[in-house]
Short mmCIF file of C-alpha atoms in Angstrom, two decimals:
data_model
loop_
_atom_site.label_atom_id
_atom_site.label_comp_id
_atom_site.label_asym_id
_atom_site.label_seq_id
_atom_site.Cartn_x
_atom_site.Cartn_y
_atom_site.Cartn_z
CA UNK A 1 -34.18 -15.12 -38.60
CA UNK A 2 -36.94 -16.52 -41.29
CA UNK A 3 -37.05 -13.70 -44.28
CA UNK A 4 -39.81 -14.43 -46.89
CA UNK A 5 -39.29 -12.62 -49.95
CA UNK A 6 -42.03 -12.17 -52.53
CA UNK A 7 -40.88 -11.95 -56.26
CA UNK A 8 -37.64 -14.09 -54.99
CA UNK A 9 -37.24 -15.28 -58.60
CA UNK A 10 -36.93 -11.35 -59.76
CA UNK A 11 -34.06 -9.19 -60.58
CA UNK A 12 -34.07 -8.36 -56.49
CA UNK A 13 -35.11 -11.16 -55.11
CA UNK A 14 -32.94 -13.30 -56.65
CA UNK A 15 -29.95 -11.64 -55.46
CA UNK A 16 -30.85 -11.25 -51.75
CA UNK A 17 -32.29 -14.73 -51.86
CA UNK A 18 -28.80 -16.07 -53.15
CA UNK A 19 -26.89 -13.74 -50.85
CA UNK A 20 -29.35 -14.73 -47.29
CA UNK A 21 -28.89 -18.78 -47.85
CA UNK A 22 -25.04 -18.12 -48.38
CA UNK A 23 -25.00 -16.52 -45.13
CA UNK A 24 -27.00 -19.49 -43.68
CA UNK A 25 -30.81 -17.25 -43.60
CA UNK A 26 -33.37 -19.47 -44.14
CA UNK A 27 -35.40 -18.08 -47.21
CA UNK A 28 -38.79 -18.72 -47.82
CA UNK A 29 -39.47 -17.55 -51.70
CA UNK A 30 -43.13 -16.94 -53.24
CA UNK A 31 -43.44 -16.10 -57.29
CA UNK A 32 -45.22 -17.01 -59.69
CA UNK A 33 -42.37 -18.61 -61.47
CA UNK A 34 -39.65 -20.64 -59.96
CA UNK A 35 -35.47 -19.96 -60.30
CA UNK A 36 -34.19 -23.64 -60.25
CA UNK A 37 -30.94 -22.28 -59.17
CA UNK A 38 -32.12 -21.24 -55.98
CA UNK A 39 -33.65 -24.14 -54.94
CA UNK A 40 -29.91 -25.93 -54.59
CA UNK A 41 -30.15 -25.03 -51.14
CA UNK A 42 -31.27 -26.58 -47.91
CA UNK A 43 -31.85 -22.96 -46.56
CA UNK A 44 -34.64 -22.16 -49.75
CA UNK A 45 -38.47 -22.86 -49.63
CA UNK A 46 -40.19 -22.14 -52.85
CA UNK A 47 -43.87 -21.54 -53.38
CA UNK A 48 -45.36 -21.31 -56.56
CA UNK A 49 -48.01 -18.17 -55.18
CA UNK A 50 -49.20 -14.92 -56.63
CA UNK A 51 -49.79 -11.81 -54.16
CA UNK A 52 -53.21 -11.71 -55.91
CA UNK A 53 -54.16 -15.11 -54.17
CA UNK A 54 -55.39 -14.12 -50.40
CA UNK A 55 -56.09 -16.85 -49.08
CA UNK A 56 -52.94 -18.43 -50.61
CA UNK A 57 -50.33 -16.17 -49.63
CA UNK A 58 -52.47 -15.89 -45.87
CA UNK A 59 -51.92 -19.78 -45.66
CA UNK A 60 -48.38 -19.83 -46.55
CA UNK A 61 -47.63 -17.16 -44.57
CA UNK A 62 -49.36 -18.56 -41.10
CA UNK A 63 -47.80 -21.93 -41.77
CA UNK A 64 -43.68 -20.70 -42.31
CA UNK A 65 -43.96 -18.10 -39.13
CA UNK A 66 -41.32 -16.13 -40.90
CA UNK A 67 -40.01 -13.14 -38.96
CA UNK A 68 -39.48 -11.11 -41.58
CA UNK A 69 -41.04 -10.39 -45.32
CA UNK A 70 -39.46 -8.33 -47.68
CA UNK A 71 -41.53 -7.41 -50.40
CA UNK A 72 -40.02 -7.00 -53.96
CA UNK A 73 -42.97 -8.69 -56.13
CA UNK A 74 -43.71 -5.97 -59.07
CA UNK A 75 -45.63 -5.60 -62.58
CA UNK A 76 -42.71 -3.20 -63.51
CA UNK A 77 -44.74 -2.14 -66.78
CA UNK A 78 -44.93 -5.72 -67.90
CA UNK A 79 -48.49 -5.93 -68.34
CA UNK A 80 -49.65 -2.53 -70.35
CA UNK A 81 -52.47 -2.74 -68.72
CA UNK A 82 -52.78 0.05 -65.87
CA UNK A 83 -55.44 -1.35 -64.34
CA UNK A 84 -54.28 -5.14 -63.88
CA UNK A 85 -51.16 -3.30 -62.95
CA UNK A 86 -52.94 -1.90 -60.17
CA UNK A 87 -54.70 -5.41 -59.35
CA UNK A 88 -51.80 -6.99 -58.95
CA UNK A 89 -49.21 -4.59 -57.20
CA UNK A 90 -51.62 -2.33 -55.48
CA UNK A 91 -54.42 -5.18 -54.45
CA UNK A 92 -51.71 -8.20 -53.96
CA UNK A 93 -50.17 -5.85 -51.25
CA UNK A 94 -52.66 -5.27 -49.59
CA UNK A 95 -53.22 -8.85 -49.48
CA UNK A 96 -49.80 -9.32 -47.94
CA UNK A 97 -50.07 -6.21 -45.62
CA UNK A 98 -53.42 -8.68 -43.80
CA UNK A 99 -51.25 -11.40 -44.07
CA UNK A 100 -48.48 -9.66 -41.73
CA UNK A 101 -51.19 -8.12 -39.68
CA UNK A 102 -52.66 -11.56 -38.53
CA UNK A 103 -49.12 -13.16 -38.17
CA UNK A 104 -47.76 -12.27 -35.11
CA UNK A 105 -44.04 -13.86 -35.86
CA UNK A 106 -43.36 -10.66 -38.62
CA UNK A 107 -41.50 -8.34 -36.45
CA UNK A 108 -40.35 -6.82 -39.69
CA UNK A 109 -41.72 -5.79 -43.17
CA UNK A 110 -39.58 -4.50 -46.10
CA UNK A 111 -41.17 -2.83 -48.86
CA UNK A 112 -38.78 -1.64 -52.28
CA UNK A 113 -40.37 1.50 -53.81
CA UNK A 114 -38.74 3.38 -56.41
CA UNK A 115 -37.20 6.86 -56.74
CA UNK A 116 -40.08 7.13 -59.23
CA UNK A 117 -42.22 7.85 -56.79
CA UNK A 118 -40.62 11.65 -56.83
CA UNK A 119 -41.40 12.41 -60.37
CA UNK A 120 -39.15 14.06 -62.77
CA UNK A 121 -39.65 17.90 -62.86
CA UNK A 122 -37.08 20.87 -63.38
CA UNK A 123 -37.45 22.07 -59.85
CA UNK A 124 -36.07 18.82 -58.45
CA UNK A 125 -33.14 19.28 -55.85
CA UNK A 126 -29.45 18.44 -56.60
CA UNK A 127 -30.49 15.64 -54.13
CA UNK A 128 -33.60 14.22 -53.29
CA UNK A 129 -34.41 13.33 -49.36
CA UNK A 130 -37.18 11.49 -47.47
CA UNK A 131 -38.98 14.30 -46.64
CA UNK A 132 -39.44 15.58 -49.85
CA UNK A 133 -43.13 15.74 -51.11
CA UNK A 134 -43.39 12.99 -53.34
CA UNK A 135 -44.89 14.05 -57.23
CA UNK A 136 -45.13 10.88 -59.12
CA UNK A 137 -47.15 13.10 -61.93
CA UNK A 138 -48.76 10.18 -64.22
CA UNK A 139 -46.67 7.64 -63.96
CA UNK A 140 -48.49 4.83 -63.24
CA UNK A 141 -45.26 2.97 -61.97
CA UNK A 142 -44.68 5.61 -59.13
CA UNK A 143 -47.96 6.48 -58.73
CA UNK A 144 -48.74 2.56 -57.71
CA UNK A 145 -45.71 2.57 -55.47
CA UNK A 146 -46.36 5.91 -53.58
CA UNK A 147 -50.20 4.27 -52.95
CA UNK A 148 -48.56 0.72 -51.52
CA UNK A 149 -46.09 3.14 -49.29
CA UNK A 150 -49.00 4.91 -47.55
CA UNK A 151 -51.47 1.98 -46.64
CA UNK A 152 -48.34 -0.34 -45.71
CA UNK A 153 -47.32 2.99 -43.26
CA UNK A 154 -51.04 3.45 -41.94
CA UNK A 155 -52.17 -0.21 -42.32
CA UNK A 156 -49.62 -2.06 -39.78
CA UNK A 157 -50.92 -3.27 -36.76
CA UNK A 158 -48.86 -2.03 -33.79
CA UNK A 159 -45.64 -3.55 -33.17
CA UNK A 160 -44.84 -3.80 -37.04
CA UNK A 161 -41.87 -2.58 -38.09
CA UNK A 162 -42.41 -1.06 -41.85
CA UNK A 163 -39.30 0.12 -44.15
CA UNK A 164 -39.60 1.47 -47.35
CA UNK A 165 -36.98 1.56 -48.98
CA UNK A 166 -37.35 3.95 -51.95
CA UNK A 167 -34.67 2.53 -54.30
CA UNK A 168 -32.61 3.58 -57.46
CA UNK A 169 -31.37 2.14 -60.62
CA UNK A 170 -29.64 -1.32 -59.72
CA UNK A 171 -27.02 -2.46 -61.63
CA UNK A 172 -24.29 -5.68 -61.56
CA UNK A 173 -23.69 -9.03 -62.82
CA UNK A 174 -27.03 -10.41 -62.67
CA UNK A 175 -28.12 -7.78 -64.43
CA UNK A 176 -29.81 -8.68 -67.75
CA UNK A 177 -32.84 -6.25 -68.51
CA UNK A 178 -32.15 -5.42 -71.80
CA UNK A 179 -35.11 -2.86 -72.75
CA UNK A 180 -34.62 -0.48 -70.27
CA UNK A 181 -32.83 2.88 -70.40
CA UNK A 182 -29.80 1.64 -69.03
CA UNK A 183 -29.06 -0.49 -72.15
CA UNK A 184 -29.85 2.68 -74.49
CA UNK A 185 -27.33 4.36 -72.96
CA UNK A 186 -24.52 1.73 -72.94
CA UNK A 187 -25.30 0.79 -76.34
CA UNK A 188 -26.64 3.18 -78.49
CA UNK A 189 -24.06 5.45 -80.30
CA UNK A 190 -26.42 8.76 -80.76
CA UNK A 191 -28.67 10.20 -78.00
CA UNK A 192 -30.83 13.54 -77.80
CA UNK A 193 -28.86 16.60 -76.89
CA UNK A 194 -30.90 17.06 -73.50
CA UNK A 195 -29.60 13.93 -72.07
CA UNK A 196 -26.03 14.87 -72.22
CA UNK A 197 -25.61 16.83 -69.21
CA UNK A 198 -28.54 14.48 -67.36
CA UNK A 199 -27.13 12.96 -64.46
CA UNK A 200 -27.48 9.13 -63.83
CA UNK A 201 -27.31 7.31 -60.24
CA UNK A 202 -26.98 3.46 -59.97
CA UNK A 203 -26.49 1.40 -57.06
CA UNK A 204 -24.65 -1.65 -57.63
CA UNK A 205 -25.75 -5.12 -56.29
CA UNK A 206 -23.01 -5.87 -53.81
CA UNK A 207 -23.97 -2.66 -52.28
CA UNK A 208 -27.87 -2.83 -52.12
CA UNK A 209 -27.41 -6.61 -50.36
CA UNK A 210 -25.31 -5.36 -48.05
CA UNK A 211 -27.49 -2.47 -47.27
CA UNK A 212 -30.66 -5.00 -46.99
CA UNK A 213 -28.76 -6.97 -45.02
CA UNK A 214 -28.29 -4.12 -41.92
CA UNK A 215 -32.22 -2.94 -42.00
CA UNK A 216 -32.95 -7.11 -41.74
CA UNK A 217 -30.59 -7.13 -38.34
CA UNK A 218 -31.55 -4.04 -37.82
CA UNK A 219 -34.73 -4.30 -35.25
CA UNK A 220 -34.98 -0.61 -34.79
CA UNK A 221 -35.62 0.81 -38.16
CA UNK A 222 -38.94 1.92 -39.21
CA UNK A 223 -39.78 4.43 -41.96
CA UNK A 224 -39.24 5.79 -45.16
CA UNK A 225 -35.03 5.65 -46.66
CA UNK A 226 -33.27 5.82 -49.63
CA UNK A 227 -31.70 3.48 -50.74
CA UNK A 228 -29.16 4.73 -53.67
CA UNK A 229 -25.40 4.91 -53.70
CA UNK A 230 -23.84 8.22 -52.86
CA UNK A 231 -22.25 9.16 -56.10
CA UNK A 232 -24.11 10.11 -59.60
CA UNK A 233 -22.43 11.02 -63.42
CA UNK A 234 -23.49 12.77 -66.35
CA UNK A 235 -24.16 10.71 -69.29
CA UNK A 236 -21.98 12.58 -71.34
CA UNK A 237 -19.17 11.17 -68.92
CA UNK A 238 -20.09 7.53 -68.38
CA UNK A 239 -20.26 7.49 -72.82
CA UNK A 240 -17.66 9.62 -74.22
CA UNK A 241 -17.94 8.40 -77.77
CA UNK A 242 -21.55 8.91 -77.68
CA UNK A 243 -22.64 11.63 -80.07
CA UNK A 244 -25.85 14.06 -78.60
CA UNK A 245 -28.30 15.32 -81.75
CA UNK A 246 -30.78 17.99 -80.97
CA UNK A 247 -34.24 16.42 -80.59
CA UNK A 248 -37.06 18.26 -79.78
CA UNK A 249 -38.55 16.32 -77.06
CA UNK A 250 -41.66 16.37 -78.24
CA UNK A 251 -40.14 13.46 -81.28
CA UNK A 252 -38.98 11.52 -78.42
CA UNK A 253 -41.98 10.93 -76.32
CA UNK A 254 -43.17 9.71 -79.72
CA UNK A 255 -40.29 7.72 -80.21
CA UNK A 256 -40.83 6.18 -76.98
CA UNK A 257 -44.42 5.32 -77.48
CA UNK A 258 -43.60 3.56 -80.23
CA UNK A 259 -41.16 1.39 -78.89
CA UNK A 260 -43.17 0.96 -75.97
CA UNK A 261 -46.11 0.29 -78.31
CA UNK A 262 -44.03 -2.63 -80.46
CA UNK A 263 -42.19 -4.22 -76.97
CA UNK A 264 -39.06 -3.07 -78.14
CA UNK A 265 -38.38 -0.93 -74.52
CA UNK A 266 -39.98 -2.01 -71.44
CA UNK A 267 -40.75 1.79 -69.80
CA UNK A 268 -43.98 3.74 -70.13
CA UNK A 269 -43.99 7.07 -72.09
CA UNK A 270 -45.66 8.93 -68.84
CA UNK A 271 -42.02 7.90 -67.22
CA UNK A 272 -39.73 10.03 -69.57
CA UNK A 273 -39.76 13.31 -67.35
CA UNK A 274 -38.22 10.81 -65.11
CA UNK A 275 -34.64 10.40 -67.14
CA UNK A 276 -35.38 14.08 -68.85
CA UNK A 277 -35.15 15.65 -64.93
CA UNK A 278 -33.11 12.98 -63.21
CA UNK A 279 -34.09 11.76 -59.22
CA UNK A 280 -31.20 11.74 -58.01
CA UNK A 281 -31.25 10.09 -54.20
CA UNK A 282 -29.54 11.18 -51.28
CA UNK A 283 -28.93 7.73 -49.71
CA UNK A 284 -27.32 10.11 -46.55
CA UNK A 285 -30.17 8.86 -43.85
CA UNK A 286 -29.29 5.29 -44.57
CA UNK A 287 -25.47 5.71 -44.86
CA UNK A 288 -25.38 7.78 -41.69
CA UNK A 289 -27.55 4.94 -39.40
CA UNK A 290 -24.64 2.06 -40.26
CA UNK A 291 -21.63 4.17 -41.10
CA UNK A 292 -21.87 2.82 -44.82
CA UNK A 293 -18.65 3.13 -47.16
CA UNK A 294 -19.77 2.26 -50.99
CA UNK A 295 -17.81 -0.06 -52.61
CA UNK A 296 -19.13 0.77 -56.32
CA UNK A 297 -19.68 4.37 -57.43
CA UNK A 298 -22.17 5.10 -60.49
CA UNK A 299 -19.43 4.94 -62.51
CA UNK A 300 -17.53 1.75 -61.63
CA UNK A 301 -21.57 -0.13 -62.13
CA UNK A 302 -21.97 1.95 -65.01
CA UNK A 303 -18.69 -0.49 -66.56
CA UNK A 304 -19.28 -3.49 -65.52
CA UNK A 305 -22.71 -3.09 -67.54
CA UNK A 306 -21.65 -2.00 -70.52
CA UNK A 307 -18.21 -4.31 -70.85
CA UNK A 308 -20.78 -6.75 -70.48
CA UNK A 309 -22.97 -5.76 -73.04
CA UNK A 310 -20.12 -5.12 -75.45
CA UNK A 311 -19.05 -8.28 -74.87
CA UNK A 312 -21.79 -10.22 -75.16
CA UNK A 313 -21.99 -8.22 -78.86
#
């Protein structure tokens, strides 16, 4: 096995990349910035590539032969731009998709989507399955990873095997994104009233490697899976002390376009239905096709977050 892993210096690809050489993979990594800590193995190839560079990434793909690509690299709202965002994620994987097409080694090509791609709306199921009709509404975020889902599942030349893996809030020790909505909620003291009784689902690291690790020796799998631990908690539950003030939400989609607006939180204001009507995952399809136990629930990566955070305070 030869995985290449795009964004391998990310929040994802860092961690798989660290757990594949441990287990003796040979990793080949493309980003456009390098980890120095991964490249203290003999198993680790780093290229310094965009996705946006097709005759790059075509090239470095033809020459390492890998037999597998995993595909994690991701604007994630970096950019405020929508339209470079879409350059980038929705143009550089389409570059890659060619690249796999022409090179026959791929047997196998993992793509991470997002629960976003379901939208947040009242109507939304206890728990969300594949075959639900995806509504990513205007987030650009989902909206960009429903488009890559469908041309990587009608682009593939025959003989591909394509998994998207549609994934949910990860959480762990190498976690260190600290304007997201995850931080909010382990560190702020107040929150609006209509969070308390949201519901919040996080998959913890040592759990989503694991689970990438059975679709890579998997040779079988093809389609579209959730990839989320089984187990969610209200807010109100995983903060205790926290105290909920009634805010219209109207005053918080303001709120959050101005932090968006001065950098202070890294998620688009189009994404708040998102956390206001929770996607919560049924991971069941997944679990079911390797008899999965969960060694974290929500909860238990929920603590390790926020003792971290406290402590680093």
């Amino acid at each position: 096995m030869k995985v290449l892993i795009t964004g391998s210096s990310g929040y994802f690809g860092s961690i798989l990349t660290n757990h594949l050489i441990a287990s003796g993979i040979s990793v080949i990594g493309l980003d456009i910035r390098e980890n120095p800590i991964l490249n203290r193995s003999d198993f680790f190839r780093y290229y310094n590539c965009s996705i946006t560079d097709r005759q790059e990434l075509a090239s470095i793909v033809s020459a390492e032969q890998p037999t597998h690509v995993v595909h994690f690299a991701c604007t994630f709202n970096k950019l405020r731009d929508q339209d470079k965002e879409y350059t980038i994620d929705v143009g550089g994987s389409e570059n890659l998709l060619a690249a796999v097409n022409r090179t026959l080694s791929v047997k196998q090509l993992i793509y991470s989507s997002s629960a976003a791609v379901y939208g947040g709306y009242p109507d939304n199921p206890e728990w969300i399955s594949e075959d639900y009709e995806p509504r990513p509404g205007k987030y650009s975020y989902g909206i960009n990873k429903r488009t890559i889902e469908n041309m990587f599942l009608s682009g593939k030349r025959p003989g591909l095997k394509v998994v998207i893996t549609r994934v949910c809030t990860l959480s762990g020790p190498s976690y260190s994104n600290e304007r997201v909505l995850l931080k909010l909620i382990a560190e702020f003291p107040v929150f609006p009233l209509f969070y308390k009784y949201n519901r919040l689902q996080l998959i913890h690291e040592h759990d989503f490697v694991a689970l990438m690790s059975e679709i890579l020796r998997d040779p079988e799998i093809n389609g579209i899976y959730n990839l989320a631990s089984d187990t969610s908690s209200y807010i109100s539950d995983l903060s205790p002390d926290k105290k909920f003030l009634l805010l219209p939400k109207f005053v918080m989609r303001s709120l959050m376009w101005t932090l968006w607006t001065l950098r202070i939180f890294n998620l688009q204001p189009s994404s708040l239905d998102t956390s206001i009507y929770p996607v919560i995952l049924d991971p069941q399809k997944l679990v079911k096709r390797y008899n999965y136990k969960f060694e974290y629930t929500t909860e238990s990566a929920f603590n390790e977050i926020q003792s971290r955070f406290t402590s680093v305070n």
